[in-house]
CSV table of C-alpha atoms in Angstrom, one decimal:
chain,number,residue,atom,x,y,z
A,40,MET,CA,9.9,14.7,30.9
A,41,LYS,CA,6.8,12.4,31.4
A,42,ILE,CA,5.6,13.0,27.9
A,43,LYS,CA,9.1,12.2,26.5
A,44,LEU,CA,9.3,8.9,28.5
A,45,ILE,CA,5.9,7.8,27.3
A,46,LEU,CA,6.8,8.7,23.7
A,47,ALA,CA,10.1,6.9,24.0
A,48,GLY,CA,8.2,3.8,25.2
A,49,ILE,CA,5.7,4.0,22.3
A,50,LEU,CA,8.5,4.4,19.8
A,51,LEU,CA,10.4,1.4,21.3
A,52,ILE,CA,7.3,-0.8,21.3
A,53,GLY,CA,6.5,0.3,17.7
A,54,LEU,CA,10.0,-0.5,16.6
A,55,LEU,CA,10.0,-3.9,18.2
A,56,LEU,CA,6.6,-4.8,16.7
A,57,ARG,CA,7.8,-3.8,13.3
A,58,SER,CA,11.1,-5.7,13.6
A,59,TYR,CA,9.6,-8.9,15.2
A,60,ASN,CA,9.8,-12.0,13.0
A,61,LEU,CA,10.8,-9.8,10.0
A,62,SER,CA,12.1,-12.8,8.0
A,63,GLY,CA,9.5,-15.3,9.2
A,64,GLU,CA,7.2,-14.9,6.2
A,65,SER,CA,8.0,-15.6,2.6
A,66,LEU,CA,8.1,-12.5,0.3
A,67,SER,CA,4.7,-11.8,-1.2
A,68,VAL,CA,4.4,-11.5,-5.0
A,69,ASP,CA,4.5,-7.7,-4.8
A,70,GLU,CA,7.6,-7.9,-2.6
A,71,GLY,CA,9.2,-10.2,-5.0
A,72,VAL,CA,8.7,-7.6,-7.7
A,73,SER,CA,10.2,-4.9,-5.5
A,74,VAL,CA,13.3,-6.9,-4.7
A,75,TRP,CA,13.7,-7.9,-8.4
A,76,LEU,CA,13.4,-4.2,-9.4
A,77,ALA,CA,15.8,-3.1,-6.8
A,78,GLN,CA,18.5,-5.2,-8.3
A,79,ALA,CA,18.0,-3.7,-11.7
A,80,GLY,CA,19.4,-0.5,-13.1
A,81,GLN,CA,17.8,2.9,-12.5
A,82,ILE,CA,16.6,3.2,-16.1
A,83,HIS,CA,14.9,-0.2,-15.9
A,84,ILE,CA,13.2,0.8,-12.7
A,85,LEU,CA,11.9,4.0,-14.2
A,86,GLU,CA,10.7,2.2,-17.3
A,87,ASN,CA,9.0,-0.6,-15.4
A,88,ARG,CA,7.2,1.8,-13.0
A,89,ALA,CA,6.1,4.0,-15.9
A,90,VAL,CA,4.4,1.3,-17.9
A,91,ASN,CA,2.9,-0.3,-14.7
A,92,PHE,CA,1.4,3.1,-13.6
A,93,HIS,CA,3.5,3.4,-10.5
A,94,THR,CA,5.8,6.2,-9.4
A,95,PRO,CA,9.5,5.3,-8.8
A,96,LEU,CA,10.9,7.0,-5.7
A,97,TYR,CA,10.6,4.1,-3.2
A,98,PHE,CA,12.2,1.7,-5.7
A,99,ILE,CA,15.1,4.0,-6.3
A,100,ILE,CA,15.7,4.3,-2.6
A,101,LEU,CA,15.4,0.5,-2.3
A,102,HIS,CA,17.9,0.0,-5.1
A,103,TYR,CA,20.6,1.7,-3.1
A,104,TRP,CA,19.4,0.1,0.2
A,105,VAL,CA,20.0,-3.4,-1.1
A,106,ILE,CA,23.3,-2.4,-2.6
A,107,LEU,CA,24.4,-1.5,1.0
A,108,PHE,CA,22.5,-4.2,3.0
A,109,GLY,CA,21.7,-7.0,0.6
A,110,ILE,CA,18.5,-8.6,-0.5
A,111,SER,CA,17.7,-11.0,2.3
A,112,GLU,CA,14.1,-10.9,3.6
A,113,PHE,CA,15.2,-9.1,6.8
A,114,SER,CA,17.4,-6.5,5.2
A,115,SER,CA,15.1,-5.7,2.3
A,116,ARG,CA,12.2,-5.3,4.7
A,117,PHE,CA,14.1,-3.3,7.3
A,118,LEU,CA,13.9,-0.2,5.1
A,119,SER,CA,10.2,-0.2,5.7
A,120,VAL,CA,10.8,-0.7,9.4
A,121,VAL,CA,12.9,2.4,9.5
A,122,LEU,CA,10.4,4.5,7.6
A,123,GLY,CA,7.6,3.2,9.8
A,124,PHE,CA,9.5,4.2,12.9
A,125,PHE,CA,10.0,7.7,11.7
A,126,ALA,CA,6.3,7.8,10.8
A,127,LEU,CA,5.5,7.2,14.5
A,128,ILE,CA,7.6,10.3,15.5
A,129,MET,CA,5.8,12.4,12.9
A,130,ALA,CA,2.4,11.1,14.1
A,131,PHE,CA,3.2,12.5,17.5
A,132,LYS,CA,4.5,15.8,16.2
A,133,LEU,CA,1.5,16.3,13.9
A,134,GLY,CA,-1.0,15.4,16.6
A,135,SER,CA,0.7,17.8,19.0
A,136,LEU,CA,0.8,20.6,16.4
A,137,ILE,CA,-2.9,20.3,15.5
A,138,PHE,CA,-4.2,19.7,19.0
A,139,ASP,CA,-2.0,19.0,22.0
A,140,LYS,CA,0.7,16.6,23.2
A,141,GLU,CA,-1.8,14.2,24.7
A,142,THR,CA,-3.4,13.7,21.3
A,143,GLY,CA,0.0,13.4,19.7
A,144,ILE,CA,0.9,10.6,22.2
A,145,LEU,CA,-2.3,8.7,21.5
A,146,ASN,CA,-2.0,9.2,17.7
A,147,SER,CA,1.5,7.7,17.8
A,148,LEU,CA,0.2,4.8,20.0
A,149,PHE,CA,-2.7,4.0,17.7
A,150,LEU,CA,-0.4,4.1,14.6
A,151,GLY,CA,2.2,2.1,16.5
A,152,VAL,CA,0.0,-0.9,17.4
A,153,SER,CA,-2.1,-0.9,14.2
A,154,THR,CA,-1.6,-4.2,12.4
A,155,PHE,CA,-2.5,-2.4,9.1
A,156,HIS,CA,0.6,-0.2,9.4
A,157,ILE,CA,2.8,-2.9,11.0
A,158,TYR,CA,2.1,-5.1,8.0
A,159,HIS,CA,3.2,-2.3,5.6
A,160,SER,CA,6.2,-1.6,7.8
A,161,GLN,CA,7.2,-5.3,7.4
A,162,SER,CA,6.7,-5.3,3.6
A,163,VAL,CA,9.1,-4.5,0.8
A,164,ARG,CA,6.6,-2.0,-0.6
A,165,MET,CA,6.2,1.8,-0.7
A,166,TYR,CA,3.4,2.2,1.8
A,167,SER,CA,5.5,3.0,4.9
A,168,LEU,CA,7.2,5.7,2.9
A,169,LEU,CA,3.8,7.0,1.8
A,170,THR,CA,2.7,7.1,5.4
A,171,LEU,CA,5.8,9.1,6.5
A,172,LEU,CA,5.6,11.6,3.6
A,173,THR,CA,1.9,12.1,4.1
A,174,LEU,CA,2.5,13.0,7.7
A,175,LEU,CA,5.3,15.3,6.8
A,176,SER,CA,3.3,17.1,4.1
A,177,PHE,CA,0.5,17.8,6.5
A,178,TYR,CA,2.9,18.9,9.2
A,179,PHE,CA,4.4,21.5,7.0
A,180,PHE,CA,1.0,22.4,5.6
A,181,ILE,CA,-0.3,23.2,9.1
A,182,LYS,CA,2.8,25.1,9.9
A,183,ILE,CA,2.4,27.3,6.8
A,184,LEU,CA,-1.2,28.0,7.7
A,185,LYS,CA,0.1,29.5,10.9
A,186,LYS,CA,3.2,31.3,9.6
A,187,TRP,CA,4.7,31.9,6.2
A,188,ASP,CA,8.4,30.9,6.4
A,189,PHE,CA,10.8,30.0,3.6
A,190,ALA,CA,12.1,26.9,5.4
A,191,LEU,CA,8.6,25.7,6.0
A,192,LEU,CA,7.7,26.3,2.3
A,193,VAL,CA,10.8,24.3,1.2
A,194,GLY,CA,9.8,21.5,3.7
A,195,TYR,CA,6.3,21.4,2.3
A,196,LEU,CA,7.4,21.4,-1.3
A,197,LEU,CA,10.0,18.7,-0.9
A,198,SER,CA,7.7,16.4,1.2
A,199,SER,CA,4.8,16.9,-1.2
A,200,VAL,CA,7.0,16.3,-4.3
A,201,PHE,CA,8.5,13.2,-2.8
A,202,LEU,CA,5.0,12.1,-1.8
A,203,ILE,CA,3.6,12.1,-5.4
A,204,TYR,CA,6.8,10.5,-6.6
A,205,THR,CA,6.1,7.7,-4.1
A,206,HIS,CA,2.5,6.9,-5.0
A,207,TYR,CA,-0.2,8.5,-7.1
A,208,SER,CA,-2.5,8.6,-4.1
A,209,GLY,CA,-0.3,11.4,-2.9
A,210,PHE,CA,-2.4,13.6,-5.1
A,211,PHE,CA,-5.3,12.8,-2.8
A,212,VAL,CA,-3.4,14.5,0.0
A,213,ILE,CA,-2.7,17.7,-2.1
A,214,PHE,CA,-6.4,17.7,-3.2
A,215,VAL,CA,-7.5,17.5,0.4
A,216,GLN,CA,-5.2,20.3,1.5
A,217,ASN,CA,-6.5,22.6,-1.3
A,218,ILE,CA,-10.2,21.8,-0.6
A,219,PHE,CA,-9.6,22.8,3.0
A,220,LEU,CA,-7.9,26.0,1.9
A,221,ILE,CA,-10.7,27.0,-0.4
A,222,PHE,CA,-13.4,26.4,2.3
A,223,THR,CA,-11.5,28.2,5.0
A,224,ARG,CA,-10.9,31.1,2.7
A,225,LEU,CA,-14.6,31.3,1.8
A,226,LEU,CA,-15.7,31.1,5.5
A,227,SER,CA,-13.0,33.5,6.8
A,228,LYS,CA,-12.9,36.6,4.6
A,229,ASP,CA,-10.3,38.2,6.9
A,230,SER,CA,-7.8,35.4,6.3
A,231,LYS,CA,-4.3,36.7,5.6
A,232,PHE,CA,-3.3,33.6,3.7
A,233,SER,CA,-1.6,34.5,0.4
A,234,PHE,CA,-3.1,32.5,-2.4
A,235,ARG,CA,-0.7,34.1,-4.8
A,236,LYS,CA,2.2,32.6,-3.0
A,237,TRP,CA,0.3,29.3,-2.8
A,238,PHE,CA,-0.2,29.2,-6.5
A,239,ILE,CA,3.5,29.9,-7.1
A,240,LEU,CA,4.4,27.1,-4.7
A,241,TYR,CA,2.2,24.7,-6.6
A,242,PHE,CA,3.5,25.9,-9.9
A,243,VAL,CA,7.0,24.9,-8.8
A,244,LEU,CA,5.5,21.5,-7.6
A,245,ILE,CA,4.0,20.8,-11.0
A,246,ILE,CA,7.2,21.8,-12.7
A,247,LEU,CA,9.1,19.3,-10.6
A,248,PHE,CA,6.6,16.5,-11.5
A,249,ILE,CA,6.4,17.2,-15.2
A,250,PRO,CA,9.6,15.2,-16.0
A,251,TRP,CA,7.9,12.1,-14.7
A,252,ILE,CA,4.8,12.8,-16.7
A,253,ARG,CA,6.8,13.3,-19.9
A,254,PHE,CA,8.7,10.1,-19.2
A,255,VAL,CA,5.5,8.1,-18.7
A,256,LEU,CA,4.0,9.4,-21.9
A,257,SER,CA,7.1,8.5,-23.8
A,258,LYS,CA,6.9,4.9,-22.6
A,259,ILE,CA,3.2,4.0,-22.9
A,260,ASN,CA,0.7,3.7,-25.7
A,261,LEU,CA,-2.2,5.7,-24.5
A,262,LYS,CA,-4.8,3.7,-26.4
A,263,ILE,CA,-3.5,0.4,-25.2
A,264,PHE,CA,-3.2,1.8,-21.7
A,265,ILE,CA,-6.9,3.0,-21.6
A,266,ASP,CA,-8.0,-0.3,-23.1
A,267,GLU,CA,-6.1,-2.1,-20.3
A,268,LEU,CA,-7.8,0.0,-17.6
A,269,SER,CA,-11.2,-0.8,-19.1
A,270,ARG,CA,-10.4,-4.5,-19.2
A,271,ARG,CA,-9.4,-4.5,-15.6
A,272,GLN,CA,-12.6,-2.6,-14.6
A,273,GLU,CA,-10.7,0.5,-13.4
A,274,TYR,CA,-13.1,2.9,-14.9
A,275,ILE,CA,-12.3,6.6,-14.5
A,276,PHE,CA,-15.5,8.5,-14.1
A,277,LEU,CA,-14.4,11.6,-16.0
A,278,TRP,CA,-13.4,9.5,-19.0
A,279,TYR,CA,-16.6,7.4,-19.2
A,280,PHE,CA,-19.2,9.8,-17.7
A,281,ARG,CA,-20.7,6.9,-15.8
A,282,LEU,CA,-20.5,5.4,-12.3
A,283,PRO,CA,-20.3,1.6,-12.4
A,284,VAL,CA,-21.9,-0.4,-9.6
A,285,ARG,CA,-19.7,-0.3,-6.5
A,286,SER,CA,-19.7,-2.3,-3.4
A,287,ILE,CA,-19.9,-0.7,0.0
A,288,ASN,CA,-17.3,-3.2,1.1
A,289,THR,CA,-14.6,-1.0,-0.5
A,290,ILE,CA,-15.2,1.4,2.4
A,291,THR,CA,-16.1,-0.9,5.3
A,292,ASP,CA,-13.1,-3.2,4.6
A,293,SER,CA,-10.7,-0.3,4.9
A,294,PHE,CA,-12.1,0.8,8.3
A,295,PHE,CA,-12.0,-2.8,9.5
A,296,LYS,CA,-8.4,-3.2,8.5
A,297,TRP,CA,-7.4,0.1,10.1
A,298,SER,CA,-8.9,-1.3,13.3
A,299,SER,CA,-6.6,-4.3,13.3
A,300,GLN,CA,-9.6,-6.4,12.0
A,301,THR,CA,-11.2,-6.1,15.4
A,302,GLU,CA,-14.8,-5.1,15.7
A,303,VAL,CA,-14.5,-3.7,19.3
A,304,LEU,CA,-11.6,-1.4,18.2
A,305,LEU,CA,-13.6,-0.3,15.1
A,306,LEU,CA,-16.5,0.6,17.4
A,307,ILE,CA,-14.3,2.5,19.8
A,308,TYR,CA,-12.6,4.4,17.1
A,309,LEU,CA,-15.8,5.4,15.4
A,310,ILE,CA,-17.3,6.6,18.7
A,311,SER,CA,-14.1,8.5,19.4
A,312,ILE,CA,-14.3,10.2,16.0
A,313,PHE,CA,-17.8,11.5,16.9
A,314,LEU,CA,-16.4,12.7,20.2
A,315,ALA,CA,-13.6,14.6,18.4
A,316,ILE,CA,-16.1,17.0,16.9
A,317,SER,CA,-16.0,20.1,19.1
A,318,TYR,CA,-16.5,23.8,18.4
A,319,ARG,CA,-13.1,24.7,19.9
A,320,TYR,CA,-11.2,22.7,17.3
A,321,ILE,CA,-13.8,22.8,14.5
A,322,LYS,CA,-11.4,24.1,11.9
A,323,MET,CA,-8.8,21.3,12.4
A,324,VAL,CA,-11.5,18.6,12.9
A,325,SER,CA,-13.0,19.7,9.6
A,326,LEU,CA,-9.6,19.3,7.9
A,327,LEU,CA,-9.3,15.8,9.3
A,328,LEU,CA,-12.8,14.8,8.2
A,329,ILE,CA,-12.0,16.0,4.7
A,330,TRP,CA,-8.7,14.1,4.9
A,331,LEU,CA,-10.5,11.0,6.0
A,332,PHE,CA,-13.5,10.9,3.6
A,333,VAL,CA,-12.3,12.5,0.3
A,334,PRO,CA,-9.6,9.9,-0.5
A,335,ILE,CA,-12.1,7.1,0.4
A,336,ALA,CA,-14.7,8.7,-1.9
A,337,LEU,CA,-12.2,9.1,-4.8
A,338,LEU,CA,-11.1,5.4,-4.4
A,339,PHE,CA,-14.8,4.4,-4.4
A,340,LEU,CA,-15.1,6.2,-7.8
A,341,LEU,CA,-11.9,5.0,-9.4
A,342,TYR,CA,-11.8,1.4,-8.5
A,343,SER,CA,-14.2,-1.5,-8.9
A,344,PRO,CA,-14.6,-3.9,-5.9
A,345,ALA,CA,-12.5,-6.5,-7.8
A,346,ARG,CA,-9.5,-4.2,-8.1
A,347,TYR,CA,-9.7,-2.2,-4.8
A,348,GLN,CA,-7.2,-3.0,-2.1
A,349,PRO,CA,-7.3,-1.5,1.4
A,350,GLN,CA,-3.7,-0.3,1.2
A,351,TYR,CA,-4.8,2.2,-1.4
A,352,SER,CA,-6.5,4.0,1.5
A,353,THR,CA,-3.3,4.4,3.6
A,354,VAL,CA,-3.3,8.2,3.4
A,355,ALA,CA,-6.9,8.3,4.8
A,356,SER,CA,-6.1,6.0,7.7
A,357,LEU,CA,-3.8,8.6,9.2
A,358,ALA,CA,-6.8,11.0,9.7
A,359,PHE,CA,-8.8,8.1,11.2
A,360,TYR,CA,-6.2,7.6,14.0
A,361,LEU,CA,-5.8,11.3,14.7
A,362,LEU,CA,-9.5,11.9,14.9
A,363,ALA,CA,-9.9,8.9,17.3
A,364,ALA,CA,-7.0,10.1,19.4
A,365,LYS,CA,-8.6,13.6,19.7
A,366,GLY,CA,-12.0,12.1,20.6
A,367,ILE,CA,-10.5,10.1,23.4
A,368,THR,CA,-8.7,13.1,24.8
A,369,ASN,CA,-12.0,15.0,24.8
A,370,ILE,CA,-13.4,12.5,27.4
A,371,GLY,CA,-13.8,14.7,30.5
A,372,ASN,CA,-13.7,11.9,33.1
A,373,LYS,CA,-10.1,10.9,33.6
A,374,SER,CA,-10.9,7.4,34.9
A,375,LEU,CA,-13.2,6.7,31.9
A,376,LYS,CA,-10.5,8.0,29.5
A,377,MET,CA,-7.9,5.6,31.0
A,378,ILE,CA,-10.3,2.7,30.8
A,379,VAL,CA,-11.0,3.4,27.1
A,380,ILE,CA,-7.2,3.7,26.4
A,381,ALA,CA,-6.7,0.4,28.2
A,382,VAL,CA,-9.4,-1.3,26.2
A,383,VAL,CA,-7.8,-0.1,23.0
A,384,ILE,CA,-4.5,-1.5,24.1
A,385,ILE,CA,-5.9,-4.8,25.1
A,386,PHE,CA,-7.8,-5.4,21.9
A,387,SER,CA,-4.9,-4.1,19.9
A,388,CYS,CA,-2.8,-6.8,21.6
A,389,LEU,CA,-5.4,-9.4,20.6
A,390,GLY,CA,-5.2,-8.2,17.0
A,391,LEU,CA,-1.4,-8.4,17.2
A,392,ILE,CA,-1.5,-12.0,18.5
A,393,LYS,CA,-3.7,-12.9,15.5
A,394,TYR,CA,-1.5,-11.0,13.1
A,395,TYR,CA,1.7,-12.7,14.2
A,396,THR,CA,0.1,-16.2,14.5
A,397,LEU,CA,-1.6,-16.6,11.1
A,398,PRO,CA,0.4,-16.9,8.0
A,399,ARG,CA,0.0,-13.6,6.1
A,400,ASN,CA,1.8,-14.3,2.8
A,401,ALA,CA,1.7,-17.2,0.5
A,402,LYS,CA,4.5,-19.7,1.4
A,403,TRP,CA,6.7,-19.3,-1.6
A,404,LYS,CA,9.8,-20.5,0.3
A,405,GLU,CA,8.2,-23.8,1.1
A,406,ALA,CA,6.7,-24.1,-2.4
A,407,ALA,CA,10.1,-23.6,-4.0
A,408,ALA,CA,11.6,-26.2,-1.7
A,409,TYR,CA,8.8,-28.7,-2.6
A,410,ILE,CA,9.5,-28.3,-6.4
A,411,ASP,CA,13.3,-28.5,-5.8
A,412,THR,CA,12.8,-31.8,-4.1
A,413,ASN,CA,10.3,-33.4,-6.5
A,414,ALA,CA,10.8,-31.8,-10.0
A,415,LYS,CA,12.8,-33.8,-12.5
A,416,PRO,CA,15.3,-32.2,-14.8
A,417,GLY,CA,13.7,-30.9,-18.0
A,418,GLU,CA,10.2,-30.6,-16.7
A,419,MET,CA,8.3,-27.4,-17.3
A,420,LEU,CA,7.1,-24.8,-14.8
A,421,LEU,CA,4.1,-23.0,-16.2
A,422,PHE,CA,3.4,-19.7,-14.4
A,423,LEU,CA,-0.1,-18.2,-14.6
A,424,ASN,CA,1.0,-14.8,-13.3
A,425,GLU,CA,4.0,-12.9,-14.6
A,426,ARG,CA,4.7,-11.3,-11.3
A,427,SER,CA,4.9,-14.6,-9.5
A,428,VAL,CA,8.0,-15.5,-11.5
A,429,HIS,CA,10.1,-13.0,-9.6
A,430,VAL,CA,9.3,-14.2,-6.1
A,431,PHE,CA,9.7,-17.8,-7.2
A,432,ASP,CA,13.2,-17.0,-8.6
A,433,TYR,CA,14.1,-15.4,-5.3
A,434,TYR,CA,13.8,-18.7,-3.6
A,435,TYR,CA,14.6,-21.2,-6.4
A,436,ALA,CA,18.1,-21.6,-7.7
A,437,ARG,CA,17.9,-24.7,-10.1
A,438,SER,CA,18.5,-24.0,-13.8
A,439,ASP,CA,17.6,-27.4,-15.2
A,440,LEU,CA,13.9,-26.7,-15.5
A,441,ASN,CA,12.0,-24.9,-18.3
A,442,LYS,CA,10.0,-21.9,-17.1
A,443,LYS,CA,7.3,-20.4,-19.2
A,444,LEU,CA,4.5,-17.8,-18.7
A,445,TYR,CA,1.0,-18.8,-19.7
A,446,SER,CA,-0.5,-16.9,-22.6
A,447,GLU,CA,-4.1,-17.2,-23.9
A,448,ASP,CA,-2.6,-17.3,-27.4
A,449,SER,CA,-0.4,-20.3,-26.9
A,450,VAL,CA,-0.4,-23.8,-25.5
A,451,TYR,CA,2.9,-24.6,-24.0
A,452,PHE,CA,2.5,-28.0,-22.3
A,453,ASP,CA,1.5,-30.2,-25.2
A,454,THR,CA,5.0,-31.4,-25.9
A,455,TYR,CA,5.8,-32.3,-22.2
A,456,ALA,CA,5.3,-35.6,-20.5
A,457,SER,CA,4.8,-33.8,-17.2
A,458,PHE,CA,4.6,-30.2,-16.1
A,459,TRP,CA,4.0,-28.0,-13.1
A,460,ILE,CA,1.5,-25.2,-12.8
A,461,ILE,CA,2.6,-22.4,-10.4
A,462,SER,CA,0.4,-20.0,-8.6
A,463,GLY,CA,-3.1,-21.3,-9.1
A,464,LYS,CA,-5.4,-23.8,-10.7
A,465,PRO,CA,-5.6,-24.0,-14.6
A,466,ARG,CA,-8.9,-22.0,-14.5
A,467,ARG,CA,-7.4,-19.2,-16.5
A,468,PHE,CA,-6.6,-21.5,-19.5
A,469,ASN,CA,-8.3,-20.7,-22.7
A,470,LYS,CA,-10.8,-23.4,-24.0
A,471,ALA,CA,-8.2,-25.0,-26.3
A,472,ALA,CA,-5.7,-25.4,-23.5
A,473,LEU,CA,-8.3,-26.7,-21.1
A,474,ASP,CA,-9.6,-29.3,-23.6
A,475,LEU,CA,-6.1,-30.5,-24.3
A,476,LEU,CA,-5.3,-30.6,-20.5
A,477,ASN,CA,-8.4,-32.6,-19.6
A,478,ARG,CA,-8.1,-35.0,-22.6
A,479,ASN,CA,-4.4,-35.9,-22.3
A,480,TYR,CA,-3.2,-35.1,-18.8
A,481,LYS,CA,-4.1,-36.2,-15.3
A,482,LEU,CA,-3.5,-34.4,-12.0
A,483,ILE,CA,-0.8,-36.2,-10.0
A,484,SER,CA,-0.5,-33.9,-7.0
A,485,LEU,CA,-1.8,-30.6,-5.7
A,486,LYS,CA,-0.2,-28.7,-2.9
A,487,GLU,CA,-1.6,-25.4,-1.4
A,488,TYR,CA,0.7,-22.8,0.1
A,489,SER,CA,-1.7,-19.9,0.5
A,490,GLY,CA,-1.6,-17.2,3.1
A,491,ALA,CA,-4.4,-15.9,5.3
A,492,ASP,CA,-5.9,-13.8,2.5
A,493,VAL,CA,-7.0,-16.4,0.0
A,494,ILE,CA,-7.8,-13.6,-2.6
A,495,THR,CA,-4.4,-11.9,-2.7
A,496,GLN,CA,-2.2,-14.6,-1.3
A,497,THR,CA,-3.3,-17.8,-3.1
A,498,LEU,CA,-0.6,-20.2,-4.1
A,499,GLU,CA,-1.1,-23.7,-5.5
A,500,ILE,CA,1.4,-26.0,-7.0
A,501,SER,CA,0.0,-28.7,-9.4
A,502,LEU,CA,1.8,-31.5,-11.2
A,503,PHE,CA,0.2,-32.9,-14.3
A,504,CYS,CA,1.4,-36.0,-16.2
A,505,TYR,CA,0.5,-37.3,-19.7
A,506,LYS,CA,-2.1,-40.1,-19.6
A,507,GLY,CA,-0.4,-42.1,-22.3
A,508,ASP,CA,3.3,-42.8,-23.3
A,509,LYS,CA,5.1,-39.5,-24.1
A,510,VAL,CA,8.8,-39.0,-24.1
């Protein structure tokens, strides 16, 4: 009964933290794309996700969600709140299954107060679904290791198929599970685990994913796609047989974000992970260490520092919390254990205060209101990013302005007496456009509506007017 009450309290706190101020922030550019896609037909969703190298499951679910509940900031984000809430339940169940209920409680607590996961549970993106399905896949995986059962096999198959249909990083999870199986098989010759049945299971999984592969190949030009990957510095090692220079920040930034961007929490979690290593649970701890470091290593190989984002490491973060939870439960002195837990809660609260105080996303709502008040009919809005058009349209209803997307092959503003640049400075202009801009136009106003992350949440609104007399 005591465990149930504690878990109920954690779930309630986790739900409140994920629901708090849900519509207080403007949609991000990525969220704007999600809401825009959700309003489209299923075929358009599939085609868009295929050519943009994303899987479609979350957006199909969101499509029906917004039909039922609308596209307001609160309702569109609440789907992620629900998914994040169920992830807390699965965090408890997985921790209890692998170790004990005390570890399950701490695992759910750490996930519940993590600003990294709260952010994704407050975003119209697929990462809360990715979290839930990763936990489900590992839950059924551990169950199968202990006992072959048809219901468990179906559960594992469905959760894993849904996982890779949610995000391609789901393949990291499957890769980790198979690495673990191979190593345990080699180290334990008496293992009764049936690899024949496992191969059949994965054959079915691949069969179920083949329709998506065929659909993607039918929608993309492979040569153009590979060229685009190269242009964006997303080099795949097996294709290029080389390892470009990487930054260690691609790893350290993820660990820092998982720790609510708090140095003390990061230190406690890292020490706890060291304490988690014990002979009694060496098999399961080994699985978690593989789960933690293999996805990070793969991301390190696949992405340049310029393209890497911490959310790509979501699947690895779950092993991080579970290892930390086990490390703390391994502390023999009960008083010291309670002190460590209290310190984690205190510094998590400090991280939460910072999280809810600082503006996270660019202020698209305010930017749209500013243009609505100051733009004259017939003026042009020049967008430097195609994706920003969708989030701007979400907040902006006027139809008497001309909207265009900047292209390096064209100059759009030379016929306008004044125009607005949306989503950044004109640094992306080609030389001809920059020369024309500097020669004939002057900057009248510049407003910044950026969020806390100036790299991913930059938003500037610029108004330029012709220096001479232009009608």
